[in-house]
Structure formats: C-alpha cells, structure tokens
Amino acid sequence: MAIIETEATLHEAHRDNHTHRDVNGGWLRPAVFGAMDGLVSNLALMTGVAGGSVSQQTLVITGLAGLAAGAFSMAAGEYTSVASQRELVQAELDIERRELRKHPKDEERELAALYESRGVEPGLAREVARQLSKDPEQALEIHAREELGIDPGGLPSPAVAAVSSFGAFALGALLPVLPYLLGATALWPALLLALIGLFACGAVVAKVTARSWWFSGLRQLALGGAAAGVTYALGSLFGTAVG
C-alpha cells in the first residue's frame, strides 16, 4: 500500500509540474524580434546621426521617422511572411487531404509503416493506423504531424504576428527618442535608457529560454552597444568629411 501511495504521489506531482510553455504561437517571435530590432536599429540610427553633429530637432525627427518607418516595415514583413507560410502549409494539407480521399488504404499502410519504423509491433501498428484512419479529419491531422511536422490547428495568425511586431518595434524604438521628447539636450540619457532597455529585453527573453537572465541581458547589451558605437563613429567620420 505504501508503494502504491508513493507512486500516486509521484504521479500527482508529475502531472502538476509537467507543463510546457506554448512555443508555437504566432506572437512571441515577432514581438521579441520587434522589440530588439526597434531598440537596436533606432538607437544605431540616432547615434549615427548624432555623430554628425546635427541639431536636436533633426535628431528627434530622425528618431520618430525611424520608429514609424521601422514599425510599419516590420508589420508588413511579418504579415507577408506568416501569410505565405500559412498558404504553403494549407497547400500541403490540401495535397494530403486529396491523397487520403483517393487512396485511403495506401495512406493507412503508410501510417502503419511509420509506426513500425518507430518500434511498434507490426500487428499493433496496423491496428492503430486502422483505428486512427476512421475519422478523415483526425487522419489528416495525424499525417500532417507525422509527415510534415505541423499542427493544422496551431498555425500562426498573420494579423497577430503583424500587430505584435508593430507594437513591439514601436515600443523598443521609442526608448532612444523618449529622453529628447522629455526635454533632454544631450545624447547620453537616450543612450543610457536604450542600453537599459536592451539589457531588460534580453533578460525577459531568458524567461522563455534555457539561458540565464544575466547572460541573455548582457549579450543583448553588448550587441546593441556595439551597433551604436559603430554607427556613431561612422556618423562622426561622414559628418566631418561632408562638413
């Protein structure tokens, strides 16, 4: 009895703790890349322009223009990319649906052979394939998972990807501009706020990965800082040459 109770306790603990995050959603990737891209690109753009010794007004306009252009570009790109991916998947699903309708027995044998290749006893594999193939929609889903590696019911939404990307990019790109909008007259407050934002974004991303928060934060900080340093140097060089 004690062994049974122990096993039941372990089972309950496993069931309660064995959960997974949603890694197939259509919002996480564009949101993460959008925020990072907005921060890095607009920070680099503004530091490059600042290196050319332009006026504060020009710098603010540059930052706002970079925010708007980048956000719309990211949203359009994500929408087109995800929509094209969905269309490709749907085309493959249509092919599989036609095959299931025209050659159901061949598809059933194909599924059984796949299970056999994974170590299932041949007779059992054929029986499992037969039962799973009774429902055409269930059969389509299983074939899509096994042959194409996709979940027909979990395809990302182009609209969600576009909105996530737009909002995240705009938020990230706003950070380098915000100090100037609040009255700052020097570059360092914008640079400081943007670098803090880069570290914070990297640390937040670590929450959905296996990396430690400080490693992810420092990595993003280093990459963004390097981009800002290079563009500032180029801006200073070109500004001097033009002047």
Short mmCIF file of C-alpha atoms in Angstrom, two decimals:
data_model
loop_
_atom_site.label_atom_id
_atom_site.label_comp_id
_atom_site.label_asym_id
_atom_site.label_seq_id
_atom_site.Cartn_x
_atom_site.Cartn_y
_atom_site.Cartn_z
CA MET A 1 0.00 0.00 0.00
CA ALA A 2 2.82 2.36 0.85
CA ILE A 3 4.36 1.77 -2.58
CA ILE A 4 1.06 2.49 -4.31
CA GLU A 5 0.59 5.68 -2.34
CA THR A 6 4.15 6.76 -3.15
CA GLU A 7 3.62 6.12 -6.86
CA ALA A 8 0.32 8.00 -6.77
CA THR A 9 2.02 10.91 -5.05
CA LEU A 10 4.77 10.97 -7.65
CA HIS A 11 2.17 10.79 -10.42
CA GLU A 12 0.27 13.74 -8.98
CA ALA A 13 3.47 15.76 -8.60
CA HIS A 14 4.48 14.94 -12.17
CA ARG A 15 1.06 15.89 -13.51
CA ASP A 16 1.03 19.17 -11.60
CA ASN A 17 4.55 20.21 -12.58
CA HIS A 18 4.93 18.70 -16.03
CA THR A 19 3.63 21.61 -18.06
CA HIS A 20 5.07 23.28 -21.12
CA ARG A 21 5.01 26.80 -22.47
CA ASP A 22 3.35 27.49 -25.78
CA VAL A 23 6.22 27.57 -28.28
CA ASN A 24 4.10 27.54 -31.44
CA GLY A 25 2.15 30.75 -31.02
CA GLY A 26 2.31 33.47 -33.66
CA TRP A 27 3.04 36.39 -31.34
CA LEU A 28 6.18 35.56 -29.34
CA ARG A 29 8.80 35.55 -32.09
CA PRO A 30 7.67 38.75 -33.86
CA ALA A 31 7.23 40.53 -30.50
CA VAL A 32 10.71 39.59 -29.31
CA PHE A 33 12.40 40.39 -32.61
CA GLY A 34 10.34 43.55 -32.99
CA ALA A 35 11.37 44.96 -29.62
CA MET A 36 15.03 44.07 -30.12
CA ASP A 37 15.06 45.39 -33.66
CA GLY A 38 13.32 48.61 -32.66
CA LEU A 39 15.80 49.29 -29.89
CA VAL A 40 18.95 48.41 -31.81
CA SER A 41 18.02 49.94 -35.16
CA ASN A 42 16.66 53.22 -33.83
CA LEU A 43 19.48 53.58 -31.29
CA ALA A 44 22.03 52.95 -34.03
CA LEU A 45 20.24 55.34 -36.37
CA MET A 46 20.11 58.13 -33.80
CA THR A 47 23.71 57.70 -32.63
CA GLY A 48 24.86 57.68 -36.25
CA VAL A 49 23.04 60.94 -36.93
CA ALA A 50 24.21 62.41 -33.62
CA GLY A 51 27.80 61.62 -34.62
CA GLY A 52 27.34 64.04 -37.49
CA SER A 53 26.70 66.90 -35.02
CA VAL A 54 23.16 67.68 -36.14
CA SER A 55 20.62 69.75 -34.25
CA GLN A 56 18.42 68.33 -31.51
CA GLN A 57 15.31 68.86 -33.66
CA THR A 58 16.86 66.88 -36.52
CA LEU A 59 17.75 64.08 -34.13
CA VAL A 60 14.21 63.86 -32.74
CA ILE A 61 12.68 63.86 -36.22
CA THR A 62 15.13 61.16 -37.26
CA GLY A 63 14.17 59.02 -34.27
CA LEU A 64 10.44 59.41 -34.83
CA ALA A 65 10.79 58.75 -38.56
CA GLY A 66 12.84 55.63 -37.81
CA LEU A 67 10.17 54.46 -35.36
CA ALA A 68 7.31 54.90 -37.82
CA ALA A 69 9.12 53.50 -40.86
CA GLY A 70 10.54 50.54 -38.97
CA ALA A 71 7.27 49.63 -37.25
CA PHE A 72 5.28 49.63 -40.50
CA SER A 73 8.05 47.76 -42.31
CA MET A 74 8.25 45.09 -39.60
CA ALA A 75 4.47 44.67 -39.51
CA ALA A 76 4.22 44.36 -43.30
CA GLY A 77 7.12 41.94 -43.43
CA GLU A 78 5.74 39.73 -40.66
CA TYR A 79 2.25 39.69 -42.16
CA THR A 80 3.57 38.70 -45.59
CA SER A 81 5.94 36.11 -44.15
CA VAL A 82 3.39 34.40 -41.90
CA ALA A 83 0.63 34.60 -44.52
CA SER A 84 2.93 32.98 -47.10
CA GLN A 85 3.86 30.28 -44.59
CA ARG A 86 0.19 29.54 -43.89
CA GLU A 87 -0.60 29.39 -47.60
CA LEU A 88 2.24 26.94 -48.17
CA VAL A 89 1.07 24.75 -45.29
CA GLN A 90 -2.52 24.87 -46.50
CA ALA A 91 -1.39 23.81 -49.97
CA GLU A 92 0.44 20.81 -48.49
CA LEU A 93 -2.59 19.94 -46.37
CA ASP A 94 -4.80 20.04 -49.47
CA ILE A 95 -2.45 17.56 -51.16
CA GLU A 96 -2.59 15.26 -48.13
CA ARG A 97 -6.38 15.60 -47.93
CA ARG A 98 -6.72 14.56 -51.59
CA GLU A 99 -4.45 11.58 -51.04
CA LEU A 100 -6.49 10.47 -48.04
CA ARG A 101 -9.67 10.70 -50.11
CA LYS A 102 -8.31 8.96 -53.21
CA HIS A 103 -6.01 6.36 -51.62
CA PRO A 104 -7.16 5.79 -48.04
CA LYS A 105 -5.69 2.28 -47.77
CA ASP A 106 -2.31 3.38 -49.07
CA GLU A 107 -2.24 6.22 -46.56
CA GLU A 108 -3.25 3.83 -43.79
CA ARG A 109 -0.42 1.46 -44.70
CA GLU A 110 1.96 4.40 -44.85
CA LEU A 111 0.97 5.41 -41.33
CA ALA A 112 1.35 1.84 -40.07
CA ALA A 113 4.81 1.60 -41.64
CA LEU A 114 5.79 4.83 -39.92
CA TYR A 115 4.77 3.47 -36.52
CA GLU A 116 6.63 0.23 -37.25
CA SER A 117 9.77 2.21 -38.04
CA ARG A 118 9.49 3.71 -34.58
CA GLY A 119 9.47 0.34 -32.89
CA VAL A 120 5.77 -0.55 -32.71
CA GLU A 121 4.97 -4.23 -33.27
CA PRO A 122 3.67 -4.66 -36.88
CA GLY A 123 0.25 -6.02 -35.96
CA LEU A 124 -0.33 -3.31 -33.39
CA ALA A 125 0.92 -0.64 -35.78
CA ARG A 126 -1.60 -1.73 -38.42
CA GLU A 127 -4.43 -1.75 -35.88
CA VAL A 128 -3.55 1.69 -34.55
CA ALA A 129 -3.34 3.07 -38.08
CA ARG A 130 -6.70 1.48 -38.94
CA GLN A 131 -8.47 2.99 -35.94
CA LEU A 132 -6.89 6.42 -36.36
CA SER A 133 -7.85 6.48 -40.05
CA LYS A 134 -11.58 6.09 -39.39
CA ASP A 135 -12.06 9.85 -38.97
CA PRO A 136 -10.79 11.71 -42.09
CA GLU A 137 -10.04 14.93 -40.20
CA GLN A 138 -8.20 13.09 -37.45
CA ALA A 139 -6.29 11.14 -40.07
CA LEU A 140 -5.33 14.39 -41.82
CA GLU A 141 -4.09 15.88 -38.56
CA ILE A 142 -2.02 12.80 -37.74
CA HIS A 143 -0.48 12.63 -41.22
CA ALA A 144 0.30 16.35 -41.07
CA ARG A 145 2.03 15.94 -37.73
CA GLU A 146 3.93 12.81 -38.69
CA GLU A 147 4.86 13.62 -42.30
CA LEU A 148 5.01 17.42 -42.37
CA GLY A 149 5.79 18.15 -38.74
CA ILE A 150 2.99 20.71 -38.40
CA ASP A 151 -0.15 21.13 -36.33
CA PRO A 152 -3.05 22.12 -38.64
CA GLY A 153 -4.90 23.68 -35.72
CA GLY A 154 -1.95 25.66 -34.41
CA LEU A 155 -0.89 27.72 -37.41
CA PRO A 156 0.24 31.27 -36.56
CA SER A 157 -2.01 34.19 -37.45
CA PRO A 158 -0.63 36.81 -39.88
CA ALA A 159 -2.64 39.56 -38.16
CA VAL A 160 -1.39 38.61 -34.70
CA ALA A 161 2.19 38.48 -35.96
CA ALA A 162 1.87 41.88 -37.66
CA VAL A 163 0.26 43.64 -34.69
CA SER A 164 2.75 42.10 -32.24
CA SER A 165 5.67 43.11 -34.40
CA PHE A 166 4.37 46.65 -34.94
CA GLY A 167 3.70 47.31 -31.26
CA ALA A 168 6.93 45.74 -30.01
CA PHE A 169 9.07 47.58 -32.58
CA ALA A 170 7.41 50.91 -31.81
CA LEU A 171 7.91 50.41 -28.07
CA GLY A 172 11.54 49.47 -28.48
CA ALA A 173 12.26 52.29 -30.93
CA LEU A 174 10.60 54.83 -28.63
CA LEU A 175 13.16 54.39 -25.84
CA PRO A 176 16.06 56.26 -27.53
CA VAL A 177 13.71 59.10 -28.51
CA LEU A 178 11.90 59.41 -25.19
CA PRO A 179 14.56 61.43 -23.30
CA TYR A 180 14.59 64.05 -26.05
CA LEU A 181 10.79 64.27 -26.00
CA LEU A 182 11.02 64.86 -22.23
CA GLY A 183 13.50 67.70 -22.64
CA ALA A 184 16.95 66.12 -22.78
CA THR A 185 19.53 68.02 -24.82
CA ALA A 186 22.40 65.51 -24.78
CA LEU A 187 22.80 62.04 -26.25
CA TRP A 188 23.82 60.21 -23.09
CA PRO A 189 20.32 59.98 -21.46
CA ALA A 190 18.93 58.42 -24.63
CA LEU A 191 21.91 56.07 -24.85
CA LEU A 192 21.61 55.08 -21.19
CA LEU A 193 17.86 54.40 -21.39
CA ALA A 194 18.26 52.39 -24.59
CA LEU A 195 21.05 50.26 -23.13
CA ILE A 196 18.97 49.58 -20.01
CA GLY A 197 16.12 48.61 -22.31
CA LEU A 198 18.38 46.24 -24.25
CA PHE A 199 19.51 44.51 -21.07
CA ALA A 200 15.92 44.27 -19.84
CA CYS A 201 14.71 42.80 -23.16
CA GLY A 202 17.48 40.23 -23.10
CA ALA A 203 16.64 39.32 -19.50
CA VAL A 204 12.93 38.97 -20.33
CA VAL A 205 13.68 36.74 -23.32
CA ALA A 206 15.64 34.45 -20.97
CA LYS A 207 12.38 33.69 -19.17
CA VAL A 208 11.21 31.64 -22.15
CA THR A 209 14.60 30.07 -22.93
CA ALA A 210 17.14 27.97 -21.08
CA ARG A 211 19.64 30.85 -20.75
CA SER A 212 20.25 32.74 -17.51
CA TRP A 213 18.75 36.24 -17.39
CA TRP A 214 22.07 37.99 -16.86
CA PHE A 215 23.78 36.21 -19.77
CA SER A 216 20.94 36.99 -22.16
CA GLY A 217 20.75 40.58 -20.92
CA LEU A 218 24.49 41.20 -21.23
CA ARG A 219 24.59 39.60 -24.67
CA GLN A 220 21.89 41.91 -25.98
CA LEU A 221 23.50 44.88 -24.26
CA ALA A 222 26.85 44.13 -25.92
CA LEU A 223 25.32 43.70 -29.38
CA GLY A 224 23.25 46.86 -29.17
CA GLY A 225 26.11 48.87 -27.69
CA ALA A 226 28.45 47.72 -30.45
CA ALA A 227 25.94 48.74 -33.13
CA ALA A 228 25.53 52.18 -31.54
CA GLY A 229 29.31 52.64 -31.25
CA VAL A 230 29.97 51.71 -34.86
CA THR A 231 27.25 53.98 -36.27
CA TYR A 232 28.35 56.89 -34.06
CA ALA A 233 31.90 56.53 -35.37
CA LEU A 234 30.65 56.38 -38.95
CA GLY A 235 28.42 59.40 -38.37
CA SER A 236 31.34 61.37 -36.97
CA LEU A 237 33.53 60.33 -39.92
CA PHE A 238 30.98 61.16 -42.58
CA GLY A 239 29.92 64.36 -40.81
CA THR A 240 33.48 65.61 -40.78
CA ALA A 241 34.02 64.61 -44.40
CA VAL A 242 30.84 66.31 -45.59
CA GLY A 243 31.46 69.36 -43.45
#
